[in-house]
Short mmCIF file of C-alpha atoms and ligand atoms in Angstrom, two decimals:
data_model
loop_
_atom_site.label_atom_id
_atom_site.label_comp_id
_atom_site.label_asym_id
_atom_site.label_seq_id
_atom_site.Cartn_x
_atom_site.Cartn_y
_atom_site.Cartn_z
CA MET X 4 12.57 -32.53 -17.85
CA LYS X 5 15.66 -32.12 -15.05
CA ARG X 6 18.49 -33.16 -17.78
CA TYR X 7 17.26 -30.60 -19.81
CA ILE X 8 17.44 -28.25 -17.67
CA ALA X 9 21.07 -29.54 -16.12
CA VAL X 10 22.26 -28.86 -20.49
CA CYS X 11 20.67 -25.32 -20.29
CA LEU X 12 22.81 -24.65 -17.47
CA LEU X 13 26.07 -26.51 -18.85
CA ILE X 14 26.45 -24.58 -21.71
CA ASN X 15 25.40 -21.64 -19.67
CA SER X 16 22.96 -19.74 -22.37
CA LEU X 17 19.12 -20.11 -21.29
CA LEU X 18 17.93 -18.14 -24.00
CA LEU X 19 19.13 -21.83 -26.85
CA CYS X 20 16.83 -23.47 -24.58
CA ARG X 21 13.30 -23.53 -25.43
CA LEU X 22 11.20 -25.76 -23.67
CA SER X 23 8.76 -28.18 -25.58
CA PRO X 24 4.83 -28.01 -25.62
CA ALA X 25 5.09 -31.03 -23.44
CA GLU X 26 7.41 -30.13 -21.31
CA GLU X 27 6.02 -26.80 -21.24
CA LYS X 28 3.00 -28.79 -19.26
CA GLU X 29 5.34 -30.77 -17.40
CA ARG X 30 5.72 -27.63 -15.21
CA VAL X 31 4.60 -27.04 -12.67
CA PHE X 32 4.43 -23.67 -10.07
CA ARG X 33 3.91 -24.40 -6.36
CA ALA X 34 3.17 -22.63 -3.18
CA GLY X 35 2.39 -23.21 0.44
CA ALA X 36 2.30 -20.82 3.21
CA ALA X 37 2.91 -20.66 7.51
CA THR X 38 2.47 -19.05 10.73
CA SER X 39 3.82 -18.92 13.53
CA ASN X 40 3.14 -17.78 17.41
CA ILE X 41 6.59 -15.62 19.12
CA THR X 42 4.68 -14.06 21.24
CA PRO X 43 7.21 -13.50 24.64
CA PRO X 44 5.96 -14.08 27.79
CA LEU X 45 4.79 -11.24 30.00
CA GLY X 46 7.43 -9.53 31.66
CA ALA X 47 9.04 -8.71 27.91
CA LEU X 48 10.03 -5.83 27.54
CA ILE X 49 8.05 -3.59 24.82
CA VAL X 50 9.86 -1.85 22.72
CA GLY X 51 8.81 1.32 20.33
CA GLY X 52 8.03 4.10 22.13
CA TRP X 53 11.54 6.23 24.63
CA THR X 54 10.86 3.99 27.41
CA PRO X 55 10.98 -0.32 27.41
CA LEU X 56 8.44 -0.90 29.30
CA PRO X 57 6.74 -4.54 30.98
CA ALA X 58 4.34 -6.01 28.64
CA ASP X 59 0.74 -7.50 31.34
CA GLU X 60 -1.22 -8.23 28.73
CA VAL X 61 -1.33 -9.63 25.34
CA HIS X 62 -4.48 -7.92 22.70
CA ASP X 63 -3.66 -10.49 19.70
CA GLU X 64 -1.29 -13.19 18.98
CA LEU X 65 2.39 -12.38 17.56
CA HIS X 66 3.42 -14.29 14.79
CA VAL X 67 5.62 -14.99 11.97
CA ARG X 68 4.09 -15.11 8.83
CA CYS X 69 5.02 -17.14 5.79
CA LEU X 70 4.92 -18.22 1.76
CA VAL X 71 7.27 -20.79 -0.28
CA LEU X 72 6.79 -20.35 -3.48
CA ASP X 73 8.82 -23.18 -6.36
CA ASP X 74 8.90 -23.19 -9.63
CA GLY X 75 10.28 -26.45 -10.14
CA GLN X 76 13.85 -25.22 -9.66
CA THR X 77 13.71 -22.95 -7.48
CA GLN X 78 12.49 -21.86 -4.02
CA LEU X 79 11.78 -18.63 -2.47
CA VAL X 80 10.57 -17.35 0.73
CA ILE X 81 9.05 -14.48 2.13
CA GLY X 82 8.74 -14.08 5.79
CA LEU X 83 7.72 -11.53 7.65
CA CYS X 84 7.89 -11.50 11.71
CA ASP X 85 5.70 -9.22 14.39
CA ASN X 86 8.34 -7.34 16.02
CA VAL X 87 10.14 -3.45 15.67
CA GLY X 88 13.02 -4.16 14.47
CA ILE X 89 15.50 -6.96 13.83
CA PRO X 90 19.21 -7.41 14.25
CA ARG X 91 20.36 -9.25 11.26
CA GLU X 92 22.03 -11.84 13.63
CA VAL X 93 19.11 -13.76 13.63
CA PHE X 94 17.39 -13.85 10.81
CA ASP X 95 21.00 -14.91 9.40
CA ALA X 96 20.49 -17.71 12.09
CA ALA X 97 17.21 -18.68 10.70
CA ARG X 98 18.23 -18.94 7.08
CA LYS X 99 21.47 -20.85 8.44
CA ARG X 100 18.76 -23.49 10.26
CA VAL X 101 16.13 -23.46 7.07
CA SER X 102 19.70 -23.73 4.00
CA GLU X 103 20.08 -26.55 6.30
CA LYS X 104 17.16 -28.26 6.67
CA LEU X 105 15.34 -27.84 3.10
CA ASP X 106 18.12 -26.58 0.53
CA ILE X 107 17.09 -23.43 -0.15
CA PRO X 108 19.94 -20.90 -0.26
CA PRO X 109 20.14 -18.15 1.79
CA GLU X 110 20.17 -15.96 -0.68
CA ASN X 111 16.50 -16.69 -1.50
CA GLN X 112 14.96 -16.30 1.53
CA LEU X 113 13.51 -12.86 2.94
CA TYR X 114 12.48 -11.88 6.10
CA ALA X 115 11.59 -8.70 7.51
CA ALA X 116 9.61 -6.87 10.65
CA THR X 117 6.59 -5.10 10.16
CA HIS X 118 7.50 -2.32 12.42
CA THR X 119 4.71 -3.17 15.17
CA HIS X 120 5.56 -1.16 17.66
CA SER X 121 3.62 -2.51 20.55
CA ALA X 122 5.54 -6.19 20.75
CA SER X 123 8.82 -6.88 22.58
CA SER X 124 12.78 -5.84 21.50
CA ALA X 125 14.54 -8.68 19.28
CA ARG X 126 18.07 -7.42 20.42
CA SER X 127 20.37 -8.92 22.59
CA GLU X 128 19.98 -8.11 25.74
CA ASN X 129 23.94 -8.01 26.41
CA PRO X 130 25.19 -6.62 23.47
CA THR X 131 29.05 -7.61 24.92
CA VAL X 132 28.27 -10.84 23.73
CA LEU X 133 29.53 -12.31 20.29
CA ALA X 134 26.70 -11.92 17.34
CA GLU X 135 26.51 -15.58 16.77
CA GLN X 136 25.03 -15.79 20.60
CA LEU X 137 21.77 -15.31 20.17
CA ASP X 138 19.78 -14.97 24.32
CA ASN X 139 16.77 -16.34 24.87
CA TYR X 140 13.87 -14.72 22.44
CA GLN X 141 16.15 -14.61 19.27
CA GLU X 142 17.19 -17.99 19.64
CA PHE X 143 12.67 -18.74 19.97
CA LEU X 144 12.67 -15.79 17.69
CA ALA X 145 15.04 -18.25 15.10
CA ASP X 146 13.10 -20.94 15.42
CA ARG X 147 9.94 -20.22 14.58
CA ILE X 148 10.93 -18.60 11.72
CA VAL X 149 12.06 -22.24 10.53
CA ASP X 150 9.15 -23.29 11.58
CA ALA X 151 6.71 -21.12 9.83
CA VAL X 152 9.34 -21.97 6.53
CA ARG X 153 8.95 -25.51 7.38
CA ILE X 154 5.72 -25.89 7.43
CA ALA X 155 5.52 -23.76 4.44
CA HIS X 156 7.03 -26.22 2.88
CA LYS X 157 5.13 -28.93 3.59
CA ARG X 158 2.00 -27.35 2.75
CA LEU X 159 3.59 -26.41 -1.32
CA GLU X 160 1.41 -27.60 -3.39
CA PRO X 161 0.97 -26.27 -7.57
CA ALA X 162 -0.61 -22.52 -7.57
CA GLN X 163 -1.20 -20.18 -9.35
CA VAL X 164 0.36 -16.35 -8.89
CA GLY X 165 -0.63 -13.04 -9.88
CA TRP X 166 0.54 -9.48 -8.90
CA GLY X 167 -0.85 -6.43 -8.93
CA SER X 168 -2.19 -2.84 -6.68
CA VAL X 169 -4.45 -0.54 -5.81
CA GLU X 170 -3.69 3.31 -4.87
CA GLU X 171 -4.69 3.94 -1.12
CA PRO X 172 -3.27 7.04 -0.20
CA SER X 173 -6.05 7.98 2.43
CA GLU X 174 -4.26 6.81 5.66
CA LEU X 175 -0.74 7.89 5.04
CA PHE X 176 0.30 11.34 6.26
CA ASN X 177 4.19 12.60 6.22
CA ARG X 178 5.19 13.18 9.30
CA ARG X 179 7.86 15.43 8.83
CA TRP X 180 7.00 19.83 8.60
CA PHE X 181 8.11 23.04 7.77
CA VAL X 182 6.47 24.40 10.90
CA ALA X 183 7.27 28.38 11.33
CA GLU X 184 8.64 28.29 15.33
CA GLU X 185 11.53 27.70 15.74
CA ASP X 186 11.41 25.84 19.03
CA GLN X 187 9.84 23.69 17.93
CA ARG X 188 12.48 22.15 15.47
CA ARG X 189 15.31 22.24 17.88
CA ASN X 190 17.43 19.62 18.19
CA PRO X 191 19.11 17.49 21.17
CA PHE X 192 22.59 18.78 19.72
CA GLY X 193 21.71 22.58 20.45
CA GLY X 194 20.74 22.91 17.42
CA VAL X 195 18.14 23.78 14.74
CA ASP X 196 16.61 22.02 11.89
CA GLN X 197 14.43 22.84 9.49
CA VAL X 198 11.64 20.54 10.00
CA ARG X 199 10.14 18.59 12.89
CA MET X 200 8.41 14.99 12.66
CA ASN X 201 5.44 15.19 14.27
CA PRO X 202 4.94 18.14 14.61
CA GLY X 203 2.64 19.74 17.90
CA LYS X 204 0.89 22.27 18.47
CA SER X 205 2.49 24.61 15.53
CA THR X 206 1.83 26.64 12.48
CA LEU X 207 2.51 23.82 10.10
CA LEU X 208 4.07 24.74 6.38
CA ARG X 209 3.96 22.33 4.48
CA PRO X 210 5.18 18.38 4.69
CA ALA X 211 8.69 17.33 3.96
CA GLY X 212 8.50 15.09 2.25
CA PRO X 213 5.87 12.13 -0.55
CA VAL X 214 3.98 9.60 0.74
CA ASP X 215 3.56 6.42 -1.77
CA PRO X 216 0.13 5.65 -2.30
CA GLU X 217 0.28 2.25 -3.77
CA LEU X 218 -0.83 -0.71 -2.29
CA SER X 219 1.39 -3.45 -3.68
CA PHE X 220 0.07 -7.59 -3.41
CA LEU X 221 1.38 -11.06 -4.12
CA ALA X 222 -1.38 -13.45 -4.72
CA VAL X 223 -1.14 -17.73 -4.39
CA LYS X 224 -4.54 -19.51 -5.29
CA SER X 225 -5.04 -23.16 -5.65
CA MET X 226 -5.58 -24.56 -9.14
CA ASP X 227 -9.26 -24.80 -7.78
CA GLY X 228 -9.49 -21.08 -6.85
CA ARG X 229 -9.01 -21.42 -2.78
CA PRO X 230 -6.89 -18.49 -1.41
CA LEU X 231 -3.26 -19.25 -0.05
CA ALA X 232 -1.88 -16.39 0.75
CA VAL X 233 -1.37 -12.74 -0.19
CA VAL X 234 1.93 -10.37 0.53
CA ALA X 235 1.36 -6.87 0.74
CA ASN X 236 3.17 -3.99 1.06
CA TYR X 237 1.96 -0.54 1.69
CA SER X 238 4.55 2.46 3.06
CA LEU X 239 2.91 3.30 6.88
CA HIS X 240 4.91 3.61 9.56
CA TYR X 241 2.55 1.79 12.00
CA VAL X 242 -0.94 2.44 13.14
CA GLY X 243 -0.73 2.33 17.04
CA GLY X 244 -3.33 3.00 19.64
CA VAL X 245 -2.47 0.39 21.18
CA PRO X 246 -2.25 0.96 25.22
CA SER X 247 1.77 0.83 26.85
CA ARG X 248 2.86 -2.56 28.37
CA VAL X 249 -0.16 -4.24 25.80
CA ILE X 250 1.77 -6.70 23.56
CA SER X 251 0.11 -6.64 19.76
CA ALA X 252 1.06 -6.94 15.78
CA ASP X 253 -0.88 -3.60 15.18
CA TYR X 254 -2.80 -3.59 11.91
CA PHE X 255 -0.48 -6.00 10.25
CA ALA X 256 -2.82 -8.44 11.96
CA VAL X 257 -5.91 -6.81 11.70
CA PHE X 258 -4.92 -7.16 7.75
CA ALA X 259 -4.07 -10.45 8.27
CA ARG X 260 -7.52 -11.67 9.55
CA ARG X 261 -9.77 -9.08 7.89
CA LEU X 262 -8.48 -10.45 4.21
CA ALA X 263 -8.90 -13.97 5.08
CA ASP X 264 -13.03 -12.54 6.16
CA GLU X 265 -13.19 -9.75 2.88
CA LEU X 266 -11.91 -13.39 0.40
CA GLN X 267 -14.99 -14.61 2.60
CA VAL X 268 -11.99 -18.12 3.34
CA GLN X 269 -14.16 -21.30 4.47
CA PRO X 270 -11.85 -22.79 7.33
CA GLN X 271 -9.87 -24.90 5.40
CA TYR X 272 -7.24 -26.55 5.66
CA PRO X 273 -3.77 -25.23 4.97
CA PRO X 274 -5.52 -22.36 6.14
CA PHE X 275 -5.03 -19.01 4.35
CA VAL X 276 -2.73 -16.42 5.36
CA GLY X 277 -2.56 -13.15 4.90
CA ILE X 278 0.51 -11.17 5.18
CA LEU X 279 1.19 -6.88 5.22
CA SER X 280 4.27 -5.81 4.87
CA ASN X 281 5.87 -2.44 5.81
CA GLY X 282 6.78 -0.62 2.62
CA THR X 283 9.21 2.57 2.79
CA SER X 284 7.58 4.52 5.91
CA GLY X 285 10.35 5.58 7.45
CA ASP X 286 9.07 9.11 7.32
CA VAL X 287 5.20 8.60 6.89
CA ASN X 288 2.78 7.94 9.16
CA ASN X 289 -0.90 7.65 10.10
CA ILE X 290 -1.60 10.91 11.67
CA ASN X 291 -3.29 13.34 9.72
CA PHE X 292 -2.02 16.93 11.17
CA ARG X 293 -4.34 19.09 9.45
CA ASP X 294 -7.11 17.88 10.60
CA ARG X 295 -6.69 15.62 13.61
CA GLY X 296 -9.56 14.44 14.43
CA PRO X 297 -11.42 12.90 18.08
CA SER X 298 -8.89 11.03 19.25
CA LEU X 299 -10.51 6.93 19.34
CA PRO X 300 -10.31 4.13 21.54
CA PRO X 301 -7.76 1.45 21.85
CA PHE X 302 -7.04 -0.71 19.36
CA GLU X 303 -10.08 1.27 16.87
CA LYS X 304 -7.48 3.29 15.06
CA MET X 305 -5.20 -0.32 13.74
CA GLU X 306 -8.58 -1.71 13.42
CA GLN X 307 -9.89 0.73 10.74
CA VAL X 308 -6.69 1.16 8.79
CA GLY X 309 -6.46 -2.74 8.47
CA ARG X 310 -10.09 -3.39 7.55
CA LEU X 311 -9.50 -0.82 4.91
CA VAL X 312 -5.97 -2.00 3.55
CA ALA X 313 -7.41 -5.21 3.16
CA ARG X 314 -11.26 -4.73 1.45
CA ARG X 315 -8.91 -2.68 -1.16
CA VAL X 316 -6.11 -5.43 -2.03
CA ALA X 317 -9.46 -7.94 -1.56
CA GLU X 318 -11.42 -5.66 -4.45
CA ALA X 319 -8.40 -5.57 -6.47
CA MET X 320 -7.96 -9.22 -6.75
CA PRO X 321 -10.28 -10.66 -8.90
CA GLY X 322 -8.50 -7.81 -11.46
CA ILE X 323 -5.39 -9.68 -11.56
CA GLN X 324 -3.80 -11.95 -14.13
CA TYR X 325 -2.36 -15.31 -12.23
CA HIS X 326 -0.27 -17.32 -13.92
CA SER X 327 0.13 -21.45 -13.81
CA TRP X 328 3.63 -20.95 -14.05
CA VAL X 329 6.06 -18.28 -13.85
CA SER X 330 9.91 -18.16 -12.41
CA LEU X 331 11.58 -17.70 -9.67
CA ASP X 332 14.82 -15.84 -9.33
CA ALA X 333 17.00 -13.81 -6.16
CA ARG X 334 20.58 -11.74 -5.61
CA ARG X 335 21.58 -11.01 -2.53
CA THR X 336 24.74 -8.46 -1.57
CA GLU X 337 26.78 -6.78 0.80
CA LEU X 338 27.45 -3.26 0.84
CA THR X 339 29.86 -1.53 3.75
CA LEU X 340 28.81 1.90 4.85
CA SER X 341 30.56 4.27 7.37
CA VAL X 342 29.21 4.96 10.59
CA ARG X 343 29.14 8.35 11.55
CA HIS X 344 31.11 8.91 13.95
CA PRO X 345 30.46 12.70 16.49
CA THR X 346 33.34 15.29 16.19
CA ALA X 347 35.19 17.00 18.79
CA GLU X 348 31.94 19.74 19.67
CA MET X 349 29.29 17.14 19.03
CA LEU X 350 31.15 15.16 22.48
CA GLN X 351 32.40 18.55 24.04
CA TYR X 352 28.06 19.72 24.10
CA PHE X 353 27.18 16.68 25.51
CA GLU X 354 29.23 16.83 28.50
CA GLN X 355 27.95 20.70 28.94
CA VAL X 356 24.12 19.11 28.89
CA LYS X 357 25.56 16.32 31.12
CA ALA X 358 27.03 18.67 33.49
CA ARG X 359 23.81 20.69 33.95
CA PRO X 360 23.00 21.15 36.96
CA ALA X 361 19.75 19.00 37.64
CA GLY X 362 16.63 22.20 37.37
CA GLN X 363 17.77 24.36 34.94
CA PRO X 364 15.91 23.88 32.04
CA ALA X 365 16.72 21.24 28.58
CA TYR X 366 17.27 22.76 25.71
CA HIS X 367 15.85 19.87 24.00
CA GLN X 368 13.73 17.28 25.85
CA HIS X 369 15.49 14.49 24.65
CA GLU X 370 19.23 15.99 25.19
CA LEU X 371 20.22 12.90 27.61
CA THR X 372 19.01 10.38 25.43
CA TYR X 373 21.23 11.44 22.84
CA ALA X 374 23.89 12.25 24.58
CA GLU X 375 24.02 8.30 25.40
CA ARG X 376 23.29 7.20 21.91
CA VAL X 377 26.02 9.45 20.62
CA ALA X 378 29.04 7.93 23.35
CA GLN X 379 27.74 4.98 21.70
CA LEU X 380 28.71 6.15 17.69
CA ALA X 381 31.70 7.61 18.98
CA ASN X 382 32.91 4.04 20.47
CA SER X 383 31.60 2.12 17.73
CA PRO X 384 33.27 0.44 14.47
CA ASP X 385 34.52 3.06 11.35
CA THR X 386 32.08 0.49 9.16
CA VAL X 387 29.50 -1.84 9.41
CA VAL X 388 28.29 -4.31 6.51
CA VAL X 389 24.53 -4.48 6.08
CA PRO X 390 22.95 -7.34 3.42
CA LEU X 391 20.58 -5.57 0.77
CA GLN X 392 18.35 -8.28 -1.17
CA ALA X 393 16.30 -8.90 -4.40
CA LEU X 394 13.82 -11.24 -5.71
CA ARG X 395 12.02 -12.06 -8.90
CA ILE X 396 8.38 -13.61 -9.98
CA GLY X 397 7.32 -13.90 -12.64
CA GLU X 398 7.92 -9.62 -13.80
CA LEU X 399 7.54 -8.50 -10.28
CA ALA X 400 10.80 -7.51 -8.26
CA ILE X 401 10.39 -7.32 -4.80
CA ALA X 402 13.31 -5.46 -3.72
CA ALA X 403 14.39 -6.24 0.71
CA ILE X 404 16.48 -2.79 2.76
CA PRO X 405 17.41 -3.53 5.94
CA PHE X 406 16.72 0.27 7.47
CA GLU X 407 13.57 2.28 8.21
CA VAL X 408 13.79 3.36 4.31
CA PHE X 409 12.39 7.00 3.47
CA THR X 410 9.32 7.15 0.98
CA GLU X 411 11.02 8.90 -1.65
CA ILE X 412 13.35 6.43 -1.40
CA GLY X 413 10.53 3.19 -2.29
CA LEU X 414 9.68 5.66 -5.07
CA GLU X 415 12.67 5.90 -6.89
CA ILE X 416 13.47 2.13 -6.55
CA LYS X 417 9.83 1.60 -8.11
CA LYS X 418 10.56 4.50 -11.13
CA ASN X 419 13.11 2.68 -12.33
CA CYS X 420 12.98 -0.99 -11.48
CA PRO X 421 13.26 -2.76 -14.67
CA LEU X 422 10.63 -5.06 -14.02
CA ALA X 423 6.80 -4.33 -15.16
CA ASP X 424 6.20 -4.53 -10.95
CA CYS X 425 7.96 -3.89 -7.48
CA PHE X 426 7.77 -3.32 -4.11
CA THR X 427 10.52 -2.52 -1.50
CA ILE X 428 10.15 -4.16 2.13
CA GLU X 429 12.13 -2.51 4.60
CA LEU X 430 13.56 -3.60 7.30
CA ALA X 431 14.56 -6.64 5.81
CA GLY X 432 17.45 -8.85 6.05
CA GLY X 433 18.58 -6.56 9.91
CA SER X 434 17.27 -3.13 11.42
CA TYR X 435 20.23 -0.47 11.12
CA GLY X 436 18.26 2.45 11.80
CA TYR X 437 16.20 5.35 9.84
CA LEU X 438 17.29 5.93 6.03
CA PRO X 439 17.57 8.95 5.42
CA THR X 440 17.83 10.60 1.96
CA PRO X 441 20.46 13.10 1.38
CA GLU X 442 18.57 16.39 0.98
CA GLN X 443 16.59 14.90 4.03
CA HIS X 444 19.91 15.19 5.86
CA ALA X 445 20.22 18.03 4.77
CA LEU X 446 16.15 19.55 6.54
CA GLY X 447 17.59 17.95 9.97
CA GLY X 448 14.14 16.36 12.07
CA TYR X 449 14.45 13.46 14.56
CA GLU X 450 15.57 10.53 11.25
CA THR X 451 18.65 12.04 10.65
CA TRP X 452 20.05 12.60 14.24
CA MET X 453 22.84 11.45 14.73
CA GLY X 454 21.69 8.35 16.58
CA THR X 455 18.41 7.93 15.21
CA ASN X 456 20.73 7.69 12.32
CA ARG X 457 23.82 5.94 12.15
CA VAL X 458 25.61 5.52 8.69
CA GLN X 459 27.25 7.86 5.79
CA LEU X 460 24.12 10.84 5.28
CA ASP X 461 24.57 9.57 0.94
CA ALA X 462 23.57 5.41 2.35
CA SER X 463 20.67 6.17 0.77
CA GLU X 464 22.37 6.54 -2.64
CA MET X 465 24.50 3.36 -2.90
CA ILE X 466 21.69 1.49 -1.58
CA THR X 467 19.37 2.66 -4.57
CA GLY X 468 22.55 2.17 -6.90
CA GLN X 469 23.15 -1.58 -5.75
CA MET X 470 19.67 -2.44 -5.48
CA LEU X 471 18.56 -1.75 -8.62
CA GLU X 472 21.97 -3.38 -10.03
CA MET X 473 20.29 -6.23 -8.33
CA MET X 474 16.98 -5.60 -10.78
CA ASN X 475 19.07 -5.22 -13.59
CA GLU X 476 20.53 -8.90 -13.54
CA LEU X 477 17.22 -10.34 -12.30
CA HIS X 478 15.76 -8.29 -15.40
CA LYS X 479 18.88 -9.53 -17.80
CA GLN X 480 18.90 -13.25 -16.52
CA SER X 481 14.95 -13.87 -16.92
CA LYS X 482 15.03 -12.79 -20.56
ZN1 ZN Q 512 8.88 3.31 14.92
#
């Protein structure tokens, strides 16, 4: 078998290689899954809100949740970390260590953050030190990613693989709205936007963008039908309802726990691993702006949403086709993007803001935060290099983008992906802020502000183009 593959590679044309029935039988697809705990000690700063606060309780532990797949020739890793956004340096360190220990190429490893807003920061405590030097929590995180992969790899067993999707629009709301009141649309730069993120008491006209109701999933089970792992994907920013200072993996953890219940997984070794990845949800959250309903006790909403999403996946799983073998492939590239820099006029405006006597009303409540963010961008390099990645599992493509990606970008990739099925995992491989489309930039709003967004205004078009190119290549090579 090995020699046969080598010959195929040698003549560089898999098209000419057909497996004989005996060899066909020899092909074994394997899967293994594992988790590792990444909860920081109490006192770690929880980020996700405007002000970081030290943790004083753990509602549920934070994890890396990992799946390793092996088609006999190629191995792929998918690892999701309970964090709001993990810088590239941490993922790169983990990828390097995994490839040294397990001989899995870095481009075949996809790591992402879930975007829970109730986890500690994975950013460097001291951004001025060299990027390769990780601080304590970053080191710990990279090591625990490696541990999850190593355990999952050790657990590899013959498996069947399938994928599918189901629609669940009920929990998704585009959070950017056209609102009538001009004062609701003020921005920290002294201007007025066309749209407002998370509108409060205002006259709602219409949302500024779509939602993506598709709940996609990849499922692996043992040869005798025991569920091994599921990687689902839903385009919902996070749910929240977690008190400040409390650590929680949000509905991503509820999904993992509830899916095991729904599938009636018995206590087993290796344990079943449910994984919920974040889709393209930079502008989509769980707040029904037209009908807010009563406020719920802490943790209640995330429990409800996690349970619903798990139930929908469990209901859809029996309807999918499982394969005893599919081929695996991966592509990775890097894209250089321009970094946005403030204009002289903008810097001048923030000088005025900072000089404003105390007690005078602010034009915008976050103007001082943006004065700082913009000053940081003024001193940052002109370009940034971001990683992009695409995996292929049979006829399923998974895109990985290191931003908080607007939903319409994910929809565009799904529409044009040449493979039968496709979804995008956001905040994968790094964390570079929001990724709106040029059209959404023109409307303004929080996600488009310089400081929350850091790269050129047409970055989404370059990224989508590059992603589809990689997918086309994966598709061509699979023929
Ligand atoms: Zn967020």
